[in-house]
Amino acid sequence: MAGAQHVNENVPSGAFRASPSGPTAEERKRVVVAMSGGVDSSVVAALMRDQGHDVIGITLQLYDHGAATGRKGSCCAGQDIHDARRVADALGIPHYVLNYERRFSAAVIDSFAESYAAGETPIPCVACNQQIKFRDLLETARDLGADALATGHYIQRREGPNGPELVRAVDADRDQSYFLFTTTQEQLDFLWFPLGGLPKAEVRDLARRYNLTVAEKADSQDICFVPTGRYTGIVERLKPDAVKPGDIVHADGRKLGTHSGIINFTVGQRKGLGITGPEPLYVIRLDAETNEVVVGPRDCLRTQSLLLRNVNWLGDAPLAEVAAEGLPIFARVRSTQPPQAARLFADADGAVTVVLDDGEDGVAVGQACVFYTSGDDLGRLLGGGFIAKTVAKQVEAARAPELSRAGLDG
C-alpha cells in the first residue's frame, strides 16, 4: 500500500521496527487498537497492520448516541462507530463494537455530575482513560490474547533504565500527557502510543496515503457526552437537588447578591455574576457546603500551593522517599499551559502538596496537577493528582508539608 515505506521510517513509540521482509514470529504481536472512528486511531490501526501485527479493532459505544449522532466534534457515537467499521473493513482487520454505556455512565458521567455539584471542575477525559480505556478495555484486550493495546493518544512511550516511561508528545500542540497522568506502571507495560513521535500534520498525511475515509474528519472537541455543549444540563438531570439558589459573598464576608446554583459558575469567572461594584470581581471559590459563590479581587485568584488527592506516581523511586524534603519538578495545572517550576512534597502517610514557584491564577478544585521532570516539550511524565484544596499565594511555601497534612485531615 502507498506509504508503507514512509511508515517504516517513522517507527511508532512502543512498537518494533519491521524488517523489509516482514516481522519474525517473535516480532509479530497481537495488538488491539482502540478505534474511536477518528483519524488518529484509524492511522494507528493502519500502522499496526502495515508493520505486520495481528490487529483487532475495537470501538466502544460509551453513551446514548441519539442526540450526538450528527454532531460534529463528538466521539464514540453513532457516526463514529460507522466510520471505525468502514476503516477496519478497508484495512481488512476484524472489528468489534463493545457496549460500555453502563460502565461509562457509572464511572464517568455520574462522577462528573457529582463533582460539579460539589463545586469542583472535573476532567471527565481523565476518568475515561483511567476507568474505561486503560482498565476495562485493557482487560478485554488481555482476554482476547493480545500482547498490547494501542491507542491514538499523543504521548510517547519509551524504554527507560527501570522500564517503560511516558514522555510528552513531539507535537506540543497535540500533547495529551496531562490527561494520562493516572496511567499506572502495570498498564504502561501493555500500552503502545504510536503517534507520540509524529506531528499531527504528518498523521493526516498518512491517513491520506492510506486512503482512509476519515482522513479529513474533524477532531473531537469538548466533552463527548454533552451534545449541546451545556455541561450544567447533565448536572440538572442527574443531581436536581444540587441546583438551588444561594448567596454570592465577598471574600471579606459581605453578601453581594444571590445565585441560582453554584453549578452555573466557575473559578476565575468575571462576567455574568449579576453583581456590580467599584472593582472587578472574580469567582475565587465555590462552597458546596454553604451553597455560596465566593468572589473577590483578582489578587485572590493567585494560588501558591495545591493539596492533592488520588496521586499516581511514575517516578523510579518511592514518592515519599524522594519528595520528603521537597522534590524540584515542573507542574502543569491546565492542559493548555506549559509546565512551570514547582516543588513536590510528600510524606509517609500519603499527603502530597505542590508549591508553585510563581503561582497560578484561577486554579479550581477537581482539576489535575501533573508532574514532569522538565518544562521543555519532551519532559518525562512523573504522574500527578487531583486538586483537593488550593492555598493562596500569600501562604509561605515552607509550610507546605504542614498544610498538606492539615488540609487532608481536616
Short mmCIF file of C-alpha atoms in Angstrom, two decimals:
data_model
loop_
_atom_site.label_atom_id
_atom_site.label_comp_id
_atom_site.label_asym_id
_atom_site.label_seq_id
_atom_site.Cartn_x
_atom_site.Cartn_y
_atom_site.Cartn_z
CA MET A 1 0.00 0.00 0.00
CA ALA A 2 1.20 3.51 -0.70
CA GLY A 3 3.01 5.00 2.25
CA ALA A 4 4.35 1.70 3.65
CA GLN A 5 8.00 2.72 3.29
CA HIS A 6 7.18 6.07 4.84
CA VAL A 7 5.61 4.30 7.82
CA ASN A 8 8.65 2.11 8.40
CA GLU A 9 10.86 5.19 8.56
CA ASN A 10 8.75 6.61 11.39
CA VAL A 11 8.57 3.74 13.83
CA PRO A 12 5.86 4.41 16.40
CA SER A 13 6.84 4.77 20.01
CA GLY A 14 6.43 1.39 21.71
CA ALA A 15 6.39 -0.68 18.51
CA PHE A 16 9.06 -2.74 16.81
CA ARG A 17 10.82 -1.86 13.56
CA ALA A 18 9.79 -4.41 10.99
CA SER A 19 12.41 -5.77 8.63
CA PRO A 20 11.94 -5.28 4.86
CA SER A 21 10.87 -8.92 4.56
CA GLY A 22 8.30 -8.59 7.31
CA PRO A 23 8.30 -9.33 11.04
CA THR A 24 9.64 -12.51 12.53
CA ALA A 25 7.42 -14.74 14.63
CA GLU A 26 8.90 -13.15 17.76
CA GLU A 27 8.26 -9.62 16.46
CA ARG A 28 4.69 -10.18 15.33
CA LYS A 29 2.25 -9.28 18.09
CA ARG A 30 -1.48 -9.43 18.56
CA VAL A 31 -2.46 -5.80 19.01
CA VAL A 32 -5.87 -4.47 19.95
CA VAL A 33 -6.38 -0.95 18.60
CA ALA A 34 -8.91 1.32 20.31
CA MET A 35 -10.69 2.77 17.28
CA SER A 36 -12.81 5.84 18.05
CA GLY A 37 -13.70 6.49 14.43
CA GLY A 38 -11.36 9.47 14.17
CA VAL A 39 -8.28 10.00 12.05
CA ASP A 40 -5.74 9.32 14.82
CA SER A 41 -6.87 5.87 15.90
CA SER A 42 -7.55 4.92 12.28
CA VAL A 43 -3.95 5.71 11.37
CA VAL A 44 -2.77 3.67 14.36
CA ALA A 45 -4.72 0.67 13.05
CA ALA A 46 -3.16 1.14 9.60
CA LEU A 47 0.33 1.46 11.05
CA MET A 48 -0.02 -1.67 13.16
CA ARG A 49 -1.37 -3.69 10.26
CA ASP A 50 1.31 -2.34 7.92
CA GLN A 51 4.03 -3.43 10.33
CA GLY A 52 2.79 -6.99 10.27
CA HIS A 53 0.92 -7.23 13.55
CA ASP A 54 -2.22 -9.31 14.07
CA VAL A 55 -4.58 -6.36 14.56
CA ILE A 56 -8.03 -6.32 16.15
CA GLY A 57 -10.03 -3.11 16.11
CA ILE A 58 -12.38 -2.36 18.99
CA THR A 59 -14.76 0.57 19.19
CA LEU A 60 -16.53 1.44 22.41
CA GLN A 61 -20.09 2.70 22.43
CA LEU A 62 -19.98 4.85 25.52
CA TYR A 63 -23.24 6.74 25.70
CA ASP A 64 -26.67 7.11 24.14
CA HIS A 65 -25.62 8.50 20.81
CA GLY A 66 -29.04 9.52 19.57
CA ALA A 67 -28.55 13.20 20.33
CA ALA A 68 -24.94 13.27 19.19
CA THR A 69 -25.10 11.13 16.05
CA GLY A 70 -24.98 14.08 13.69
CA ARG A 71 -22.98 16.47 15.84
CA LYS A 72 -19.55 17.39 14.57
CA GLY A 73 -16.76 17.02 17.10
CA SER A 74 -18.27 14.13 19.04
CA CYS A 75 -16.68 10.73 19.54
CA CYS A 76 -17.78 7.21 20.43
CA ALA A 77 -21.23 7.91 18.97
CA GLY A 78 -23.23 6.58 16.02
CA GLN A 79 -21.36 8.10 13.08
CA ASP A 80 -18.01 7.41 14.71
CA ILE A 81 -18.81 3.73 15.13
CA HIS A 82 -19.78 3.58 11.48
CA ASP A 83 -16.55 5.34 10.46
CA ALA A 84 -14.42 2.97 12.54
CA ARG A 85 -16.13 -0.05 10.98
CA ARG A 86 -15.51 1.29 7.45
CA VAL A 87 -11.82 1.87 8.20
CA ALA A 88 -11.44 -1.63 9.65
CA ASP A 89 -13.13 -3.14 6.59
CA ALA A 90 -10.81 -1.20 4.28
CA LEU A 91 -7.77 -2.38 6.22
CA GLY A 92 -9.00 -5.96 6.30
CA ILE A 93 -8.88 -6.31 10.08
CA PRO A 94 -11.56 -7.71 12.40
CA HIS A 95 -13.62 -5.08 14.19
CA TYR A 96 -15.86 -5.30 17.23
CA VAL A 97 -18.17 -2.81 18.89
CA LEU A 98 -18.49 -3.18 22.65
CA ASN A 99 -21.38 -1.56 24.50
CA TYR A 100 -19.79 0.10 27.53
CA GLU A 101 -22.64 2.57 28.10
CA ARG A 102 -23.48 1.34 31.60
CA ARG A 103 -19.83 1.30 32.70
CA PHE A 104 -19.21 4.75 31.19
CA SER A 105 -22.29 6.20 32.84
CA ALA A 106 -21.30 4.95 36.29
CA ALA A 107 -17.57 5.68 36.09
CA VAL A 108 -17.54 8.94 34.13
CA ILE A 109 -20.91 10.67 33.70
CA ASP A 110 -22.21 10.14 37.24
CA SER A 111 -18.92 11.14 38.84
CA PHE A 112 -18.79 14.21 36.57
CA ALA A 113 -22.20 15.34 37.82
CA GLU A 114 -21.30 14.66 41.46
CA SER A 115 -18.06 16.60 41.14
CA TYR A 116 -19.76 19.58 39.52
CA ALA A 117 -22.47 19.58 42.19
CA ALA A 118 -19.74 19.63 44.83
CA GLY A 119 -18.35 22.88 43.41
CA GLU A 120 -15.46 21.23 41.59
CA THR A 121 -14.26 21.42 37.99
CA PRO A 122 -13.95 17.77 36.89
CA ILE A 123 -11.94 16.37 33.98
CA PRO A 124 -14.02 13.53 32.51
CA CYS A 125 -11.40 12.64 29.88
CA VAL A 126 -9.02 11.61 32.67
CA ALA A 127 -11.71 9.45 34.27
CA CYS A 128 -12.48 7.85 30.91
CA ASN A 129 -8.84 6.93 30.32
CA GLN A 130 -8.43 5.71 33.89
CA GLN A 131 -11.66 3.79 34.37
CA ILE A 132 -12.72 2.73 30.88
CA LYS A 133 -9.95 2.64 28.28
CA PHE A 134 -6.96 1.65 30.43
CA ARG A 135 -8.89 -0.58 32.81
CA ASP A 136 -11.95 -2.19 31.23
CA LEU A 137 -10.79 -2.10 27.60
CA LEU A 138 -7.30 -3.17 28.58
CA GLU A 139 -8.69 -6.20 30.39
CA THR A 140 -10.80 -7.03 27.34
CA ALA A 141 -7.65 -6.86 25.21
CA ARG A 142 -5.93 -9.31 27.56
CA ASP A 143 -8.94 -11.62 27.35
CA LEU A 144 -8.52 -11.62 23.57
CA GLY A 145 -4.95 -12.82 23.99
CA ALA A 146 -3.45 -9.51 22.90
CA ASP A 147 0.14 -8.54 23.61
CA ALA A 148 -0.61 -4.81 23.56
CA LEU A 149 -3.33 -2.19 23.43
CA ALA A 150 -2.55 0.65 21.00
CA THR A 151 -4.35 3.99 21.08
CA GLY A 152 -4.29 7.25 19.16
CA HIS A 153 -3.18 9.36 22.13
CA TYR A 154 -0.40 11.85 21.52
CA ILE A 155 2.21 10.83 24.07
CA GLN A 156 5.49 8.96 23.79
CA ARG A 157 6.31 5.64 25.44
CA ARG A 158 9.99 4.90 25.71
CA GLU A 159 12.10 2.28 27.41
CA GLY A 160 13.95 3.63 30.43
CA PRO A 161 16.51 2.01 32.72
CA ASN A 162 13.71 0.87 35.05
CA GLY A 163 11.06 0.02 32.49
CA PRO A 164 8.68 1.93 30.19
CA GLU A 165 8.37 5.69 30.68
CA LEU A 166 6.00 8.32 29.34
CA VAL A 167 7.25 11.48 27.64
CA ARG A 168 5.38 14.44 26.20
CA ALA A 169 4.47 14.17 22.52
CA VAL A 170 6.67 15.63 19.81
CA ASP A 171 3.73 17.76 18.70
CA ALA A 172 3.36 20.09 21.70
CA ASP A 173 0.01 21.38 20.46
CA ARG A 174 -1.41 17.85 20.46
CA ASP A 175 0.30 16.51 23.59
CA GLN A 176 -2.18 14.60 25.79
CA SER A 177 0.08 13.71 28.70
CA TYR A 178 -1.99 15.92 31.02
CA PHE A 179 -4.94 13.58 30.55
CA LEU A 180 -2.88 10.41 31.02
CA PHE A 181 -1.24 11.04 34.39
CA THR A 182 -3.28 8.26 36.04
CA THR A 183 -1.68 5.60 33.83
CA THR A 184 -0.04 3.02 36.10
CA GLN A 185 3.25 1.24 35.53
CA GLU A 186 1.43 -2.07 35.12
CA GLN A 187 -0.81 -0.57 32.43
CA LEU A 188 2.14 1.07 30.72
CA ASP A 189 3.77 -2.32 30.23
CA PHE A 190 0.82 -3.22 27.97
CA LEU A 191 0.20 0.09 26.18
CA TRP A 192 1.51 1.42 22.87
CA PHE A 193 1.18 5.04 21.71
CA PRO A 194 2.25 5.00 18.06
CA LEU A 195 1.55 8.69 17.35
CA GLY A 196 3.65 10.24 20.10
CA GLY A 197 6.62 10.80 17.83
CA LEU A 198 4.66 12.25 14.92
CA PRO A 199 3.26 15.74 14.32
CA LYS A 200 -0.47 15.92 13.64
CA ALA A 201 0.09 17.15 10.08
CA GLU A 202 2.07 14.02 9.31
CA VAL A 203 -0.67 11.83 10.79
CA ARG A 204 -3.17 13.50 8.46
CA ASP A 205 -0.79 12.89 5.56
CA LEU A 206 -0.52 9.22 6.49
CA ALA A 207 -4.32 8.95 6.54
CA ARG A 208 -4.42 10.32 3.00
CA ARG A 209 -1.68 7.97 1.83
CA TYR A 210 -3.61 5.06 3.27
CA ASN A 211 -6.74 6.38 1.54
CA LEU A 212 -8.65 6.32 4.80
CA THR A 213 -12.18 7.67 4.54
CA VAL A 214 -11.68 9.69 7.74
CA ALA A 215 -8.54 11.48 6.52
CA GLU A 216 -10.25 14.89 6.55
CA LYS A 217 -12.55 14.25 9.50
CA ALA A 218 -12.54 16.97 12.16
CA ASP A 219 -11.01 16.22 15.55
CA SER A 220 -13.29 15.53 18.50
CA GLN A 221 -13.93 18.51 20.75
CA ASP A 222 -15.29 19.29 24.19
CA ILE A 223 -16.90 16.60 26.32
CA CYS A 224 -18.25 13.71 24.25
CA PHE A 225 -21.40 13.06 26.30
CA VAL A 226 -22.57 16.70 26.26
CA PRO A 227 -24.01 17.06 22.74
CA THR A 228 -25.36 20.56 23.41
CA GLY A 229 -22.12 21.83 24.97
CA ARG A 230 -24.09 22.82 28.09
CA TYR A 231 -22.45 20.99 30.99
CA THR A 232 -24.97 22.17 33.57
CA GLY A 233 -27.72 20.26 31.79
CA ILE A 234 -26.10 16.96 32.80
CA VAL A 235 -25.93 18.04 36.44
CA GLU A 236 -29.50 19.31 36.48
CA ARG A 237 -30.72 15.98 35.12
CA LEU A 238 -28.64 13.69 37.34
CA LYS A 239 -28.39 15.80 40.52
CA PRO A 240 -31.52 18.01 40.58
CA ASP A 241 -31.27 18.54 44.34
CA ALA A 242 -27.86 20.15 43.85
CA VAL A 243 -29.28 23.04 41.83
CA LYS A 244 -30.60 25.51 44.37
CA PRO A 245 -30.26 29.25 44.95
CA GLY A 246 -27.77 30.67 47.41
CA ASP A 247 -25.68 33.72 48.23
CA ILE A 248 -22.87 35.44 46.41
CA VAL A 249 -20.48 36.66 49.08
CA HIS A 250 -17.29 38.68 49.05
CA ALA A 251 -14.08 37.13 50.37
CA ASP A 252 -14.36 39.53 53.32
CA GLY A 253 -17.75 38.09 54.28
CA ARG A 254 -20.13 40.66 52.77
CA LYS A 255 -23.22 39.39 50.98
CA LEU A 256 -23.35 40.91 47.50
CA GLY A 257 -26.24 39.11 45.84
CA THR A 258 -27.80 35.72 45.10
CA HIS A 259 -27.27 32.97 42.57
CA SER A 260 -29.45 30.24 41.04
CA GLY A 261 -26.96 27.39 41.61
CA ILE A 262 -23.19 27.05 42.06
CA ILE A 263 -23.01 24.76 39.02
CA ASN A 264 -23.53 27.86 36.87
CA PHE A 265 -20.20 29.34 37.96
CA THR A 266 -16.52 28.50 37.54
CA VAL A 267 -13.43 29.64 39.40
CA GLY A 268 -11.89 32.63 37.64
CA GLN A 269 -15.20 33.77 36.12
CA ARG A 270 -15.71 37.53 35.92
CA LYS A 271 -18.66 38.14 33.60
CA GLY A 272 -22.23 37.11 34.26
CA LEU A 273 -22.03 37.30 38.05
CA GLY A 274 -25.10 39.53 38.31
CA ILE A 275 -23.45 41.91 40.77
CA THR A 276 -21.81 45.31 40.49
CA GLY A 277 -19.12 47.03 42.47
CA PRO A 278 -16.32 49.62 42.38
CA GLU A 279 -13.77 46.98 41.29
CA PRO A 280 -13.80 43.91 39.05
CA LEU A 281 -14.73 40.79 40.99
CA TYR A 282 -13.93 37.18 40.14
CA VAL A 283 -15.20 33.85 41.39
CA ILE A 284 -12.47 32.62 43.71
CA ARG A 285 -14.23 29.66 45.32
CA LEU A 286 -17.40 27.60 45.14
CA ASP A 287 -18.51 26.37 48.55
CA ALA A 288 -20.95 23.48 48.14
CA GLU A 289 -21.37 23.05 51.89
CA THR A 290 -22.73 26.57 52.39
CA ASN A 291 -24.00 26.84 48.77
CA GLU A 292 -22.08 30.09 48.35
CA VAL A 293 -20.27 31.61 45.39
CA VAL A 294 -17.30 33.44 46.87
CA VAL A 295 -15.92 36.38 44.88
CA GLY A 296 -13.02 38.75 45.31
CA PRO A 297 -10.44 40.92 43.53
CA ARG A 298 -8.04 39.38 41.01
CA ASP A 299 -5.29 39.06 43.65
CA CYS A 300 -7.41 36.46 45.44
CA LEU A 301 -7.21 34.18 42.39
CA ARG A 302 -3.48 33.64 42.76
CA THR A 303 -2.77 30.14 44.10
CA GLN A 304 0.56 29.14 45.58
CA SER A 305 0.07 25.66 46.99
CA LEU A 306 -2.07 22.73 45.89
CA LEU A 307 -3.17 19.91 48.14
CA LEU A 308 -3.65 16.76 46.07
CA ARG A 309 -5.65 13.55 46.31
CA ASN A 310 -5.51 10.24 44.41
CA VAL A 311 -1.91 10.80 43.37
CA ASN A 312 -0.36 8.45 40.82
CA TRP A 313 3.45 8.31 40.82
CA LEU A 314 5.50 7.06 37.86
CA GLY A 315 8.94 8.01 39.16
CA ASP A 316 11.72 5.48 39.69
CA ALA A 317 11.97 5.76 43.49
CA PRO A 318 9.09 5.83 46.02
CA LEU A 319 7.42 9.24 46.17
CA ALA A 320 7.60 9.59 49.95
CA GLU A 321 11.32 8.92 49.75
CA VAL A 322 12.29 11.39 47.00
CA ALA A 323 9.84 14.17 47.96
CA ALA A 324 10.12 14.14 51.75
CA GLU A 325 12.11 17.39 51.74
CA GLY A 326 10.69 18.80 48.53
CA LEU A 327 11.42 17.47 45.03
CA PRO A 328 12.01 20.03 42.25
CA ILE A 329 9.57 19.29 39.42
CA PHE A 330 7.64 21.08 36.71
CA ALA A 331 3.90 21.15 37.29
CA ARG A 332 1.03 21.63 34.89
CA VAL A 333 -2.38 22.66 36.22
CA ARG A 334 -4.04 23.18 32.83
CA SER A 335 -3.71 21.15 29.65
CA THR A 336 -3.32 24.30 27.58
CA GLN A 337 -0.44 25.78 29.55
CA PRO A 338 3.23 24.74 29.74
CA PRO A 339 4.60 23.23 32.96
CA GLN A 340 6.06 25.65 35.49
CA ALA A 341 8.74 25.19 38.11
CA ALA A 342 7.46 23.82 41.41
CA ARG A 343 8.35 21.68 44.41
CA LEU A 344 6.61 18.44 45.29
CA PHE A 345 6.21 17.44 48.94
CA ALA A 346 5.07 14.02 50.16
CA ASP A 347 5.12 12.21 53.47
CA ALA A 348 4.88 8.59 54.57
CA ASP A 349 1.16 8.95 55.32
CA GLY A 350 0.33 9.79 51.71
CA ALA A 351 -0.16 13.55 51.99
CA VAL A 352 1.02 15.30 48.82
CA THR A 353 1.41 19.04 48.16
CA VAL A 354 2.76 21.00 45.22
CA VAL A 355 4.13 24.50 45.72
CA LEU A 356 4.25 26.54 42.51
CA ASP A 357 7.24 28.85 42.20
CA ASP A 358 5.29 31.64 40.51
CA GLY A 359 1.76 30.70 41.50
CA GLU A 360 -1.19 30.37 39.13
CA ASP A 361 -4.48 32.23 38.71
CA GLY A 362 -7.89 30.59 38.80
CA VAL A 363 -6.94 27.08 39.87
CA ALA A 364 -10.05 25.07 40.71
CA VAL A 365 -10.61 22.06 42.94
CA GLY A 366 -11.18 18.93 40.87
CA GLN A 367 -8.67 19.84 38.19
CA ALA A 368 -5.39 17.96 37.84
CA CYS A 369 -1.84 18.87 38.75
CA VAL A 370 0.53 16.86 36.57
CA PHE A 371 4.25 16.36 37.25
CA TYR A 372 7.16 16.46 34.77
CA THR A 373 10.94 16.26 35.01
CA SER A 374 11.39 19.42 32.95
CA GLY A 375 9.48 22.25 31.38
CA ASP A 376 10.58 21.56 27.83
CA ASP A 377 8.49 19.88 25.16
CA LEU A 378 9.93 16.42 25.82
CA GLY A 379 9.75 16.29 29.61
CA ARG A 380 9.10 12.92 31.20
CA LEU A 381 5.71 12.43 32.84
CA LEU A 382 6.12 11.61 36.54
CA GLY A 383 2.44 11.30 37.43
CA GLY A 384 0.03 13.69 39.07
CA GLY A 385 -3.04 14.05 41.24
CA PHE A 386 -6.40 15.76 41.55
CA ILE A 387 -6.54 19.11 43.32
CA ALA A 388 -8.35 18.76 46.65
CA LYS A 389 -7.65 22.24 48.00
CA THR A 390 -5.91 25.43 46.94
CA VAL A 391 -3.89 27.71 49.20
CA ALA A 392 -3.43 31.42 48.45
CA LYS A 393 -0.11 32.73 47.23
CA GLN A 394 0.40 34.67 50.47
CA VAL A 395 0.88 31.42 52.40
CA GLU A 396 4.55 30.65 52.89
CA ALA A 397 5.83 27.77 50.77
CA ALA A 398 7.85 26.48 53.71
CA ARG A 399 4.60 25.48 55.43
CA ALA A 400 3.62 23.12 52.60
CA PRO A 401 4.09 19.80 54.47
CA GLU A 402 2.14 21.14 57.44
CA LEU A 403 -0.64 22.43 55.19
CA SER A 404 -0.82 19.15 53.35
CA ARG A 405 -1.37 17.16 56.50
CA ALA A 406 -3.88 19.62 57.91
CA GLY A 407 -5.73 20.00 54.62
CA LEU A 408 -6.21 16.30 54.07
CA ASP A 409 -7.09 15.54 57.65
CA GLY A 410 -9.43 18.45 58.11
#
